[in-house]
Every structure is written in structure tokens, then in C-alpha cells.
Amino acid sequence: MPSKKALVRRPSPRLAEGLVTHIEREKVDADLAVEQWEAYVEALRTHGWETIEVDPADDCPDSVFVEDTVVMYKNVALISRPGAGSRRDETAGVEEAVAGLGCSVNWIWEPGTLEGGDVLKIGDTVYVGRGGRTNAAGVRQLRAAFEPLGARVVSVPVSKVLHLKSAVTALPDGTVIGHIPKMDVPSLFARFLPVPEESGSHVVLLGGDKLLMAASAPKTAELFKDLGYEPVVVDISEFEKLEGCVTCLSVRLRELYA
Ligand SMILES: NC(=O)NCCC[C@H](N)C(=O)O
């Protein structure tokens, strides 16, 4: 039976110093951020996910965005090498957590850079965004790590947003969803549904018809309801001010052997 565990990481007290690249910096309310993070974690738990807190990395402002530090494929945890130098110290605690859960561990090495937000898995197809944080060597290393395990790695140019998954994610049936103005090459995806809001392109699949998504995409939530899905909405405004989205606040571990 597939495991339903999810890694999460408590926000750093220095969250407000987190990186911003494609948007204007706005003041982050650190207390509200903690409340929003707790509600996000609760939403995962309510829908059957056992959440595992990675030890906090208080000196790393962006450490709450745990998705960027590791990519899971089957039982293998590929520890990233963030393209943002200020994020490199985040990976040690995550490596410890996944090793403790019985994953096989592999690594992205210099000169490769790769962040988990650039990796979208749909079945055995692994799309990887080549953009500001993931370089060509990182793409090659990802391919070398996962193709022998049965993955087909497809690289996708990303220039308008931080990560591939800032632009696209996928519905449970594999349909890719995205906000076209933020995509470089929409035609790369064979089955594609455009959504009306940028943050509507981010969903976390909770199981069955349930889609975890941000409160900032109400029109997209209506569209998904109309298509027979059940949106589970969380307010993550303080993380959105730092270019975060629902996907980046957790890493789901669905194929652990242990
Ligand atoms: N996967 C993600 O969407 N991660 C968001 C990371 C935001 C953070 N402020 C950063 O720039 O690295």
C-alpha cells in the first residue's frame, strides 16, 4: 500500500528575509506565516497524510520551502543542490530526515544545480524546468539518477517564473494545468488545461478528487469544482509574498518501502 507521509519544515524566524526574484518585495507578517503554515500542515493531516517535521533550519530564511531540497522518485531521495547559494545549507537536515525514513539517497553534485520546485512528476514522466535555479548539469544528473529506475525525463525551458512548478502542476488524471502568460512553451504538454489565475496552476494532490490549493485562486477553484474535483483551500499569502506556493511547503513520500 502506498505510504502517505509528507515532509514539512517549520518557518525560520528569518522568513521575512527570504529571496524574491520575479516579484516586488512585500512585508511578510511572520506570526501570520506561522499560523498559515500550521493550517497547511493540518490540511494535509486531515486528508490522511502523516506529516514529518524536518528539523528546523532557523538560519535559513527560505527553509520552509522544503520541496526545493529533495526530489523523490520511487524509494530514492535525490538531494538537491539549490541554484540559490543562500539555500544550500537547507539540504543537510532533509538528507537526515529521508535517510531516517529508509530512502536510498543520491545527490546533485557541483557543477549541477537543481531545486525540487523545478521537478514535476506525472507517473513515470519527470518534467524538469531548466531555468534560474536548475542548470543543464543538474538536468543531466537528474536524468542519470532516475532514468535507470524507469523514469522518462523531459526538460522544459522556464524563464518567466521561479520554478517549473510555479508555472504548471498536474491534476490527478495527468492533465497539466498552467497559466499561459507564465509559461515558456505550453505546447510541450500534450494534455493541457489553461487556468485563469497564476496561483491556480499550483495544486497538491491529496488523494481521490481532493486538490490542495491557494485561496488566491478562487476562479480556478470554481473551474476545478465544475470539473468534478474538490478543492481544499488554504491561505498562504505570506509565503506567496516570497514566491512560494502550495506545492513548495511539503514533499510527499508515496512509495516508501519501509
Ligand atoms: N518550490 C517553490 O516554489 N519554492 C519557492 C521558493 C521561494 C523562495 N523565496 C526562493 O526564492 O527560493
mmCIF file with all atom_site columns, N, CA and C in Angstrom, residues 22-92:
data_model
loop_
_atom_site.group_PDB
_atom_site.id
_atom_site.type_symbol
_atom_site.label_atom_id
_atom_site.label_alt_id
_atom_site.label_comp_id
_atom_site.label_asym_id
_atom_site.label_entity_id
_atom_site.label_seq_id
_atom_site.pdbx_PDB_ins_code
_atom_site.Cartn_x
_atom_site.Cartn_y
_atom_site.Cartn_z
_atom_site.occupancy
_atom_site.B_iso_or_equiv
_atom_site.pdbx_formal_charge
_atom_site.auth_seq_id
_atom_site.auth_comp_id
_atom_site.auth_asym_id
_atom_site.auth_atom_id
_atom_site.pdbx_PDB_model_num
ATOM 1   N N  . HIS A 1 22 ? 11.199 37.370 -8.953  1.00 0.00 ? 22 HIS A N  1
ATOM 2   C CA . HIS A 1 22 ? 10.366 37.834 -10.066 1.00 0.00 ? 22 HIS A CA 1
ATOM 3   C C  . HIS A 1 22 ? 9.267  38.785 -9.624  1.00 0.00 ? 22 HIS A C  1
ATOM 4   N N  . ILE A 1 23 ? 9.184  39.080 -8.319  1.00 0.00 ? 23 ILE A N  1
ATOM 5   C CA . ILE A 1 23 ? 8.107  39.959 -7.843  1.00 0.00 ? 23 ILE A CA 1
ATOM 6   C C  . ILE A 1 23 ? 8.707  41.028 -6.933  1.00 0.00 ? 23 ILE A C  1
ATOM 7   N N  . GLU A 1 24 ? 7.926  42.073 -6.652  1.00 0.00 ? 24 GLU A N  1
ATOM 8   C CA . GLU A 1 24 ? 8.369  43.137 -5.738  1.00 0.00 ? 24 GLU A CA 1
ATOM 9   C C  . GLU A 1 24 ? 8.337  42.607 -4.311  1.00 0.00 ? 24 GLU A C  1
ATOM 10  N N  . ARG A 1 25 ? 9.307  43.003 -3.499  1.00 0.00 ? 25 ARG A N  1
ATOM 11  C CA . ARG A 1 25 ? 9.289  42.566 -2.103  1.00 0.00 ? 25 ARG A CA 1
ATOM 12  C C  . ARG A 1 25 ? 8.146  43.255 -1.343  1.00 0.00 ? 25 ARG A C  1
ATOM 13  N N  . GLU A 1 26 ? 7.415  42.461 -0.558  1.00 0.00 ? 26 GLU A N  1
ATOM 14  C CA . GLU A 1 26 ? 6.340  42.998 0.295   1.00 0.00 ? 26 GLU A CA 1
ATOM 15  C C  . GLU A 1 26 ? 6.623  42.551 1.705   1.00 0.00 ? 26 GLU A C  1
ATOM 16  N N  . LYS A 1 27 ? 6.150  43.311 2.680   1.00 0.00 ? 27 LYS A N  1
ATOM 17  C CA . LYS A 1 27 ? 6.415  42.974 4.080   1.00 0.00 ? 27 LYS A CA 1
ATOM 18  C C  . LYS A 1 27 ? 5.704  41.662 4.443   1.00 0.00 ? 27 LYS A C  1
ATOM 19  N N  . VAL A 1 28 ? 6.452  40.774 5.073   1.00 0.00 ? 28 VAL A N  1
ATOM 20  C CA . VAL A 1 28 ? 5.882  39.475 5.479   1.00 0.00 ? 28 VAL A CA 1
ATOM 21  C C  . VAL A 1 28 ? 5.530  39.539 6.960   1.00 0.00 ? 28 VAL A C  1
ATOM 22  N N  . ASP A 1 29 ? 4.329  39.094 7.306   1.00 0.00 ? 29 ASP A N  1
ATOM 23  C CA . ASP A 1 29 ? 3.904  39.036 8.714   1.00 0.00 ? 29 ASP A CA 1
ATOM 24  C C  . ASP A 1 29 ? 4.309  37.647 9.241   1.00 0.00 ? 29 ASP A C  1
ATOM 25  N N  . ALA A 1 30 ? 5.373  37.615 10.047  1.00 0.00 ? 30 ALA A N  1
ATOM 26  C CA . ALA A 1 30 ? 5.949  36.328 10.464  1.00 0.00 ? 30 ALA A CA 1
ATOM 27  C C  . ALA A 1 30 ? 4.975  35.524 11.321  1.00 0.00 ? 30 ALA A C  1
ATOM 28  N N  . ASP A 1 31 ? 4.196  36.201 12.178  1.00 0.00 ? 31 ASP A N  1
ATOM 29  C CA . ASP A 1 31 ? 3.251  35.461 13.032  1.00 0.00 ? 31 ASP A CA 1
ATOM 30  C C  . ASP A 1 31 ? 2.146  34.839 12.186  1.00 0.00 ? 31 ASP A C  1
ATOM 31  N N  . LEU A 1 32 ? 1.655  35.644 11.246  1.00 0.00 ? 32 LEU A N  1
ATOM 32  C CA . LEU A 1 32 ? 0.602  35.125 10.366  1.00 0.00 ? 32 LEU A CA 1
ATOM 33  C C  . LEU A 1 32 ? 1.153  33.946 9.537   1.00 0.00 ? 32 LEU A C  1
ATOM 34  N N  . ALA A 1 33 ? 2.407  34.064 9.142   1.00 0.00 ? 33 ALA A N  1
ATOM 35  C CA . ALA A 1 33 ? 3.013  32.973 8.356   1.00 0.00 ? 33 ALA A CA 1
ATOM 36  C C  . ALA A 1 33 ? 2.999  31.670 9.154   1.00 0.00 ? 33 ALA A C  1
ATOM 37  N N  . VAL A 1 34 ? 3.322  31.751 10.425  1.00 0.00 ? 34 VAL A N  1
ATOM 38  C CA . VAL A 1 34 ? 3.322  30.518 11.236  1.00 0.00 ? 34 VAL A CA 1
ATOM 39  C C  . VAL A 1 34 ? 1.904  29.959 11.322  1.00 0.00 ? 34 VAL A C  1
ATOM 40  N N  . GLU A 1 35 ? 0.919  30.855 11.532  1.00 0.00 ? 35 GLU A N  1
ATOM 41  C CA . GLU A 1 35 ? -0.483 30.376 11.580  1.00 0.00 ? 35 GLU A CA 1
ATOM 42  C C  . GLU A 1 35 ? -0.867 29.706 10.260  1.00 0.00 ? 35 GLU A C  1
ATOM 43  N N  . GLN A 1 36 ? -0.472 30.332 9.164   1.00 0.00 ? 36 GLN A N  1
ATOM 44  C CA . GLN A 1 36 ? -0.839 29.768 7.852   1.00 0.00 ? 36 GLN A CA 1
ATOM 45  C C  . GLN A 1 36 ? -0.142 28.426 7.631   1.00 0.00 ? 36 GLN A C  1
ATOM 46  N N  . TRP A 1 37 ? 1.103  28.332 8.082   1.00 0.00 ? 37 TRP A N  1
ATOM 47  C CA . TRP A 1 37 ? 1.839  27.073 7.927   1.00 0.00 ? 37 TRP A CA 1
ATOM 48  C C  . TRP A 1 37 ? 1.158  25.981 8.743   1.00 0.00 ? 37 TRP A C  1
ATOM 49  N N  . GLU A 1 38 ? 0.743  26.328 9.966   1.00 0.00 ? 38 GLU A N  1
ATOM 50  C CA . GLU A 1 38 ? 0.083  25.311 10.808  1.00 0.00 ? 38 GLU A CA 1
ATOM 51  C C  . GLU A 1 38 ? -1.222 24.841 10.164  1.00 0.00 ? 38 GLU A C  1
ATOM 52  N N  . ALA A 1 39 ? -1.950 25.776 9.564   1.00 0.00 ? 39 ALA A N  1
ATOM 53  C CA . ALA A 1 39 ? -3.212 25.394 8.915   1.00 0.00 ? 39 ALA A CA 1
ATOM 54  C C  . ALA A 1 39 ? -2.939 24.514 7.681   1.00 0.00 ? 39 ALA A C  1
ATOM 55  N N  . TYR A 1 40 ? -1.858 24.809 6.989   1.00 0.00 ? 40 TYR A N  1
ATOM 56  C CA . TYR A 1 40 ? -1.464 23.996 5.821   1.00 0.00 ? 40 TYR A CA 1
ATOM 57  C C  . TYR A 1 40 ? -1.150 22.563 6.263   1.00 0.00 ? 40 TYR A C  1
ATOM 58  N N  . VAL A 1 41 ? -0.364 22.458 7.340   1.00 0.00 ? 41 VAL A N  1
ATOM 59  C CA . VAL A 1 41 ? 0.008  21.129 7.847   1.00 0.00 ? 41 VAL A CA 1
ATOM 60  C C  . VAL A 1 41 ? -1.257 20.387 8.303   1.00 0.00 ? 41 VAL A C  1
ATOM 61  N N  . GLU A 1 42 ? -2.149 21.108 8.934   1.00 0.00 ? 42 GLU A N  1
ATOM 62  C CA . GLU A 1 42 ? -3.396 20.497 9.402   1.00 0.00 ? 42 GLU A CA 1
ATOM 63  C C  . GLU A 1 42 ? -4.234 19.986 8.218   1.00 0.00 ? 42 GLU A C  1
ATOM 64  N N  . ALA A 1 43 ? -4.226 20.747 7.138   1.00 0.00 ? 43 ALA A N  1
ATOM 65  C CA . ALA A 1 43 ? -4.990 20.312 5.946   1.00 0.00 ? 43 ALA A CA 1
ATOM 66  C C  . ALA A 1 43 ? -4.420 18.992 5.412   1.00 0.00 ? 43 ALA A C  1
ATOM 67  N N  . LEU A 1 44 ? -3.105 18.859 5.420   1.00 0.00 ? 44 LEU A N  1
ATOM 68  C CA . LEU A 1 44 ? -2.508 17.584 4.982   1.00 0.00 ? 44 LEU A CA 1
ATOM 69  C C  . LEU A 1 44 ? -2.960 16.458 5.904   1.00 0.00 ? 44 LEU A C  1
ATOM 70  N N  . ARG A 1 45 ? -2.875 16.726 7.210   1.00 0.00 ? 45 ARG A N  1
ATOM 71  C CA . ARG A 1 45 ? -3.220 15.667 8.192   1.00 0.00 ? 45 ARG A CA 1
ATOM 72  C C  . ARG A 1 45 ? -4.678 15.269 8.065   1.00 0.00 ? 45 ARG A C  1
ATOM 73  N N  . THR A 1 46 ? -5.538 16.271 7.940   1.00 0.00 ? 46 THR A N  1
ATOM 74  C CA . THR A 1 46 ? -6.975 15.994 7.845   1.00 0.00 ? 46 THR A CA 1
ATOM 75  C C  . THR A 1 46 ? -7.279 15.076 6.662   1.00 0.00 ? 46 THR A C  1
ATOM 76  N N  . HIS A 1 47 ? -6.440 15.155 5.639   1.00 0.00 ? 47 HIS A N  1
ATOM 77  C CA . HIS A 1 47 ? -6.704 14.330 4.462   1.00 0.00 ? 47 HIS A CA 1
ATOM 78  C C  . HIS A 1 47 ? -5.811 13.100 4.405   1.00 0.00 ? 47 HIS A C  1
ATOM 79  N N  . GLY A 1 48 ? -5.395 12.658 5.594   1.00 0.00 ? 48 GLY A N  1
ATOM 80  C CA . GLY A 1 48 ? -4.779 11.329 5.678   1.00 0.00 ? 48 GLY A CA 1
ATOM 81  C C  . GLY A 1 48 ? -3.277 11.286 5.545   1.00 0.00 ? 48 GLY A C  1
ATOM 82  N N  . TRP A 1 49 ? -2.611 12.445 5.538   1.00 0.00 ? 49 TRP A N  1
ATOM 83  C CA . TRP A 1 49 ? -1.157 12.445 5.397   1.00 0.00 ? 49 TRP A CA 1
ATOM 84  C C  . TRP A 1 49 ? -0.509 12.530 6.766   1.00 0.00 ? 49 TRP A C  1
ATOM 85  N N  . GLU A 1 50 ? 0.433  11.636 6.983   1.00 0.00 ? 50 GLU A N  1
ATOM 86  C CA . GLU A 1 50 ? 1.226  11.719 8.211   1.00 0.00 ? 50 GLU A CA 1
ATOM 87  C C  . GLU A 1 50 ? 2.338  12.736 7.933   1.00 0.00 ? 50 GLU A C  1
ATOM 88  N N  . THR A 1 51 ? 2.365  13.820 8.684   1.00 0.00 ? 51 THR A N  1
ATOM 89  C CA . THR A 1 51 ? 3.383  14.839 8.411   1.00 0.00 ? 51 THR A CA 1
ATOM 90  C C  . THR A 1 51 ? 4.607  14.593 9.291   1.00 0.00 ? 51 THR A C  1
ATOM 91  N N  . ILE A 1 52 ? 5.759  14.756 8.676   1.00 0.00 ? 52 ILE A N  1
ATOM 92  C CA . ILE A 1 52 ? 7.025  14.547 9.374   1.00 0.00 ? 52 ILE A CA 1
ATOM 93  C C  . ILE A 1 52 ? 7.778  15.864 9.317   1.00 0.00 ? 52 ILE A C  1
ATOM 94  N N  . GLU A 1 53 ? 8.068  16.419 10.490  1.00 0.00 ? 53 GLU A N  1
ATOM 95  C CA . GLU A 1 53 ? 8.760  17.714 10.519  1.00 0.00 ? 53 GLU A CA 1
ATOM 96  C C  . GLU A 1 53 ? 10.258 17.493 10.402  1.00 0.00 ? 53 GLU A C  1
ATOM 97  N N  . VAL A 1 54 ? 10.846 18.035 9.373   1.00 0.00 ? 54 VAL A N  1
ATOM 98  C CA . VAL A 1 54 ? 12.308 18.073 9.267   1.00 0.00 ? 54 VAL A CA 1
ATOM 99  C C  . VAL A 1 54 ? 12.786 19.061 10.330  1.00 0.00 ? 54 VAL A C  1
ATOM 100 N N  . ASP A 1 55 ? 13.936 18.761 10.954  1.00 0.00 ? 55 ASP A N  1
ATOM 101 C CA . ASP A 1 55 ? 14.444 19.697 11.964  1.00 0.00 ? 55 ASP A CA 1
ATOM 102 C C  . ASP A 1 55 ? 14.509 21.104 11.375  1.00 0.00 ? 55 ASP A C  1
ATOM 103 N N  . PRO A 1 56 ? 14.077 22.090 12.125  1.00 0.00 ? 56 PRO A N  1
ATOM 104 C CA . PRO A 1 56 ? 14.070 23.446 11.566  1.00 0.00 ? 56 PRO A CA 1
ATOM 105 C C  . PRO A 1 56 ? 15.480 23.930 11.236  1.00 0.00 ? 56 PRO A C  1
ATOM 106 N N  . ALA A 1 57 ? 15.564 24.826 10.266  1.00 0.00 ? 57 ALA A N  1
ATOM 107 C CA . ALA A 1 57 ? 16.863 25.428 9.906   1.00 0.00 ? 57 ALA A CA 1
ATOM 108 C C  . ALA A 1 57 ? 16.680 26.932 10.100  1.00 0.00 ? 57 ALA A C  1
ATOM 109 N N  . ASP A 1 58 ? 16.790 27.356 11.354  1.00 0.00 ? 58 ASP A N  1
ATOM 110 C CA . ASP A 1 58 ? 16.411 28.724 11.692  1.00 0.00 ? 58 ASP A CA 1
ATOM 111 C C  . ASP A 1 58 ? 17.256 29.795 11.005  1.00 0.00 ? 58 ASP A C  1
ATOM 112 N N  . ASP A 1 59 ? 18.484 29.436 10.621  1.00 0.00 ? 59 ASP A N  1
ATOM 113 C CA . ASP A 1 59 ? 19.338 30.435 9.960   1.00 0.00 ? 59 ASP A CA 1
ATOM 114 C C  . ASP A 1 59 ? 19.083 30.538 8.462   1.00 0.00 ? 59 ASP A C  1
ATOM 115 N N  . CYS A 1 60 ? 18.206 29.710 7.964   1.00 0.00 ? 60 CYS A N  1
ATOM 116 C CA . CYS A 1 60 ? 17.940 29.704 6.514   1.00 0.00 ? 60 CYS A CA 1
ATOM 117 C C  . CYS A 1 60 ? 16.538 30.277 6.279   1.00 0.00 ? 60 CYS A C  1
ATOM 118 N N  . PRO A 1 61 ? 16.450 31.514 5.813   1.00 0.00 ? 61 PRO A N  1
ATOM 119 C CA . PRO A 1 61 ? 15.135 32.169 5.688   1.00 0.00 ? 61 PRO A CA 1
ATOM 120 C C  . PRO A 1 61 ? 14.133 31.385 4.842   1.00 0.00 ? 61 PRO A C  1
ATOM 121 N N  . ASP A 1 62 ? 14.626 30.695 3.797   1.00 0.00 ? 62 ASP A N  1
ATOM 122 C CA . ASP A 1 62 ? 13.702 30.024 2.872   1.00 0.00 ? 62 ASP A CA 1
ATOM 123 C C  . ASP A 1 62 ? 13.464 28.552 3.195   1.00 0.00 ? 62 ASP A C  1
ATOM 124 N N  . SER A 1 63 ? 13.887 28.111 4.385   1.00 0.00 ? 63 SER A N  1
ATOM 125 C CA . SER A 1 63 ? 13.860 26.668 4.651   1.00 0.00 ? 63 SER A CA 1
ATOM 126 C C  . SER A 1 63 ? 12.457 26.069 4.707   1.00 0.00 ? 63 SER A C  1
ATOM 127 N N  . VAL A 1 64 ? 11.442 26.901 4.946   1.00 0.00 ? 64 VAL A N  1
ATOM 128 C CA . VAL A 1 64 ? 10.063 26.365 4.958   1.00 0.00 ? 64 VAL A CA 1
ATOM 129 C C  . VAL A 1 64 ? 9.687  25.769 3.593   1.00 0.00 ? 64 VAL A C  1
ATOM 130 N N  . PHE A 1 65 ? 10.365 26.224 2.534   1.00 0.00 ? 65 PHE A N  1
ATOM 131 C CA . PHE A 1 65 ? 10.051 25.756 1.176   1.00 0.00 ? 65 PHE A CA 1
ATOM 132 C C  . PHE A 1 65 ? 10.789 24.442 0.925   1.00 0.00 ? 65 PHE A C  1
ATOM 133 N N  . VAL A 1 66 ? 10.415 23.454 1.710   1.00 0.00 ? 66 VAL A N  1
ATOM 134 C CA . VAL A 1 66 ? 11.167 22.199 1.806   1.00 0.00 ? 66 VAL A CA 1
ATOM 135 C C  . VAL A 1 66 ? 11.207 21.429 0.484   1.00 0.00 ? 66 VAL A C  1
ATOM 136 N N  . GLU A 1 67 ? 10.205 21.662 -0.351  1.00 0.00 ? 67 GLU A N  1
ATOM 137 C CA . GLU A 1 67 ? 10.163 20.949 -1.636  1.00 0.00 ? 67 GLU A CA 1
ATOM 138 C C  . GLU A 1 67 ? 11.438 21.134 -2.460  1.00 0.00 ? 67 GLU A C  1
ATOM 139 N N  . ASP A 1 68 ? 12.088 22.269 -2.295  1.00 0.00 ? 68 ASP A N  1
ATOM 140 C CA . ASP A 1 68 ? 13.224 22.569 -3.169  1.00 0.00 ? 68 ASP A CA 1
ATOM 141 C C  . ASP A 1 68 ? 14.477 21.769 -2.847  1.00 0.00 ? 68 ASP A C  1
ATOM 142 N N  . THR A 1 69 ? 14.480 21.089 -1.701  1.00 0.00 ? 69 THR A N  1
ATOM 143 C CA . THR A 1 69 ? 15.715 20.465 -1.230  1.00 0.00 ? 69 THR A CA 1
ATOM 144 C C  . THR A 1 69 ? 15.842 18.988 -1.607  1.00 0.00 ? 69 THR A C  1
ATOM 145 N N  . VAL A 1 70 ? 14.778 18.383 -2.091  1.00 0.00 ? 70 VAL A N  1
ATOM 146 C CA . VAL A 1 70 ? 14.843 16.947 -2.380  1.00 0.00 ? 70 VAL A CA 1
ATOM 147 C C  . VAL A 1 70 ? 13.791 16.586 -3.436  1.00 0.00 ? 70 VAL A C  1
ATOM 148 N N  . VAL A 1 71 ? 14.157 15.626 -4.288  1.00 0.00 ? 71 VAL A N  1
ATOM 149 C CA . VAL A 1 71 ? 13.199 15.109 -5.273  1.00 0.00 ? 71 VAL A CA 1
ATOM 150 C C  . VAL A 1 71 ? 13.073 13.614 -5.039  1.00 0.00 ? 71 VAL A C  1
ATOM 151 N N  . MET A 1 72 ? 11.859 13.157 -4.892  1.00 0.00 ? 72 MET A N  1
ATOM 152 C CA . MET A 1 72 ? 11.626 11.725 -4.656  1.00 0.00 ? 72 MET A CA 1
ATOM 153 C C  . MET A 1 72 ? 11.249 11.041 -5.967  1.00 0.00 ? 72 MET A C  1
ATOM 154 N N  . TYR A 1 73 ? 11.816 9.890  -6.239  1.00 0.00 ? 73 TYR A N  1
ATOM 155 C CA . TYR A 1 73 ? 11.322 9.022  -7.312  1.00 0.00 ? 73 TYR A CA 1
ATOM 156 C C  . TYR A 1 73 ? 11.421 7.605  -6.783  1.00 0.00 ? 73 TYR A C  1
ATOM 157 N N  . LYS A 1 74 ? 10.290 6.926  -6.714  1.00 0.00 ? 74 LYS A N  1
ATOM 158 C CA . LYS A 1 74 ? 10.228 5.622  -6.055  1.00 0.00 ? 74 LYS A CA 1
ATOM 159 C C  . LYS A 1 74 ? 10.812 5.778  -4.649  1.00 0.00 ? 74 LYS A C  1
ATOM 160 N N  . ASN A 1 75 ? 11.767 4.906  -4.301  1.00 0.00 ? 75 ASN A N  1
ATOM 161 C CA . ASN A 1 75 ? 12.297 4.990  -2.932  1.00 0.00 ? 75 ASN A CA 1
ATOM 162 C C  . ASN A 1 75 ? 13.566 5.842  -2.854  1.00 0.00 ? 75 ASN A C  1
ATOM 163 N N  . VAL A 1 76 ? 13.888 6.526  -3.957  1.00 0.00 ? 76 VAL A N  1
ATOM 164 C CA . VAL A 1 76 ? 15.151 7.280  -3.997  1.00 0.00 ? 76 VAL A CA 1
ATOM 165 C C  . VAL A 1 76 ? 14.901 8.759  -3.721  1.00 0.00 ? 76 VAL A C  1
ATOM 166 N N  . ALA A 1 77 ? 15.664 9.285  -2.804  1.00 0.00 ? 77 ALA A N  1
ATOM 167 C CA . ALA A 1 77 ? 15.601 10.720 -2.476  1.00 0.00 ? 77 ALA A CA 1
ATOM 168 C C  . ALA A 1 77 ? 16.833 11.362 -3.093  1.00 0.00 ? 77 ALA A C  1
ATOM 169 N N  . LEU A 1 78 ? 16.613 12.215 -4.074  1.00 0.00 ? 78 LEU A N  1
ATOM 170 C CA . LEU A 1 78 ? 17.725 12.918 -4.710  1.00 0.00 ? 78 LEU A CA 1
ATOM 171 C C  . LEU A 1 78 ? 17.855 14.278 -4.015  1.00 0.00 ? 78 LEU A C  1
ATOM 172 N N  . ILE A 1 79 ? 18.940 14.413 -3.268  1.00 0.00 ? 79 ILE A N  1
ATOM 173 C CA . ILE A 1 79 ? 19.148 15.661 -2.520  1.00 0.00 ? 79 ILE A CA 1
ATOM 174 C C  . ILE A 1 79 ? 19.597 16.735 -3.501  1.00 0.00 ? 79 ILE A C  1
ATOM 175 N N  . SER A 1 80 ? 18.917 17.870 -3.460  1.00 0.00 ? 80 SER A N  1
ATOM 176 C CA . SER A 1 80 ? 19.195 18.888 -4.468  1.00 0.00 ? 80 SER A CA 1
ATOM 177 C C  . SER A 1 80 ? 20.468 19.667 -4.145  1.00 0.00 ? 80 SER A C  1
ATOM 178 N N  . ARG A 1 81 ? 20.872 20.468 -5.099  1.00 0.00 ? 81 ARG A N  1
ATOM 179 C CA . ARG A 1 81 ? 21.937 21.449 -4.839  1.00 0.00 ? 81 ARG A CA 1
ATOM 180 C C  . ARG A 1 81 ? 21.344 22.773 -5.317  1.00 0.00 ? 81 ARG A C  1
ATOM 181 N N  . PRO A 1 82 ? 20.736 23.535 -4.378  1.00 0.00 ? 82 PRO A N  1
ATOM 182 C CA . PRO A 1 82 ? 19.962 24.706 -4.805  1.00 0.00 ? 82 PRO A CA 1
ATOM 183 C C  . PRO A 1 82 ? 20.790 25.685 -5.647  1.00 0.00 ? 82 PRO A C  1
ATOM 184 N N  . GLY A 1 83 ? 20.121 26.214 -6.679  1.00 0.00 ? 83 GLY A N  1
ATOM 185 C CA . GLY A 1 83 ? 20.764 27.225 -7.507  1.00 0.00 ? 83 GLY A CA 1
ATOM 186 C C  . GLY A 1 83 ? 21.004 28.501 -6.714  1.00 0.00 ? 83 GLY A C  1
ATOM 187 N N  . ALA A 1 84 ? 20.204 28.729 -5.691  1.00 0.00 ? 84 ALA A N  1
ATOM 188 C CA . ALA A 1 84 ? 20.393 29.898 -4.822  1.00 0.00 ? 84 ALA A CA 1
ATOM 189 C C  . ALA A 1 84 ? 21.395 29.505 -3.740  1.00 0.00 ? 84 ALA A C  1
ATOM 190 N N  . GLY A 1 85 ? 22.565 30.133 -3.764  1.00 0.00 ? 85 GLY A N  1
ATOM 191 C CA . GLY A 1 85 ? 23.618 29.789 -2.796  1.00 0.00 ? 85 GLY A CA 1
ATOM 192 C C  . GLY A 1 85 ? 23.138 29.895 -1.352  1.00 0.00 ? 85 GLY A C  1
ATOM 193 N N  . SER A 1 86 ? 22.273 30.872 -1.077  1.00 0.00 ? 86 SER A N  1
ATOM 194 C CA . SER A 1 86 ? 21.799 31.074 0.301   1.00 0.00 ? 86 SER A CA 1
ATOM 195 C C  . SER A 1 86 ? 20.941 29.919 0.790   1.00 0.00 ? 86 SER A C  1
ATOM 196 N N  . ARG A 1 87 ? 20.591 28.998 -0.107  1.00 0.00 ? 87 ARG A N  1
ATOM 197 C CA . ARG A 1 87 ? 19.713 27.899 0.294   1.00 0.00 ? 87 ARG A CA 1
ATOM 198 C C  . ARG A 1 87 ? 20.465 26.566 0.457   1.00 0.00 ? 87 ARG A C  1
ATOM 199 N N  . ARG A 1 88 ? 21.764 26.588 0.232   1.00 0.00 ? 88 ARG A N  1
ATOM 200 C CA . ARG A 1 88 ? 22.496 25.301 0.222   1.00 0.00 ? 88 ARG A CA 1
ATOM 201 C C  . ARG A 1 88 ? 22.535 24.619 1.588   1.00 0.00 ? 88 ARG A C  1
ATOM 202 N N  . ASP A 1 89 ? 22.521 25.409 2.675   1.00 0.00 ? 89 ASP A N  1
ATOM 203 C CA . ASP A 1 89 ? 22.598 24.778 3.998   1.00 0.00 ? 89 ASP A CA 1
ATOM 204 C C  . ASP A 1 89 ? 21.294 24.090 4.396   1.00 0.00 ? 89 ASP A C  1
ATOM 205 N N  . GLU A 1 90 ? 20.277 24.241 3.565   1.00 0.00 ? 90 GLU A N  1
ATOM 206 C CA . GLU A 1 90 ? 18.986 23.637 3.925   1.00 0.00 ? 90 GLU A CA 1
ATOM 207 C C  . GLU A 1 90 ? 18.978 22.124 3.736   1.00 0.00 ? 90 GLU A C  1
ATOM 208 N N  . THR A 1 91 ? 19.898 21.617 2.911   1.00 0.00 ? 91 THR A N  1
ATOM 209 C CA . THR A 1 91 ? 19.731 20.219 2.493   1.00 0.00 ? 91 THR A CA 1
ATOM 210 C C  . THR A 1 91 ? 20.159 19.200 3.566   1.00 0.00 ? 91 THR A C  1
ATOM 211 N N  . ALA A 1 92 ? 21.081 19.582 4.443   1.00 0.00 ? 92 ALA A N  1
ATOM 212 C CA . ALA A 1 92 ? 21.623 18.590 5.386   1.00 0.00 ? 92 ALA A CA 1
ATOM 213 C C  . ALA A 1 92 ? 20.517 17.970 6.254   1.00 0.00 ? 92 ALA A C  1
#
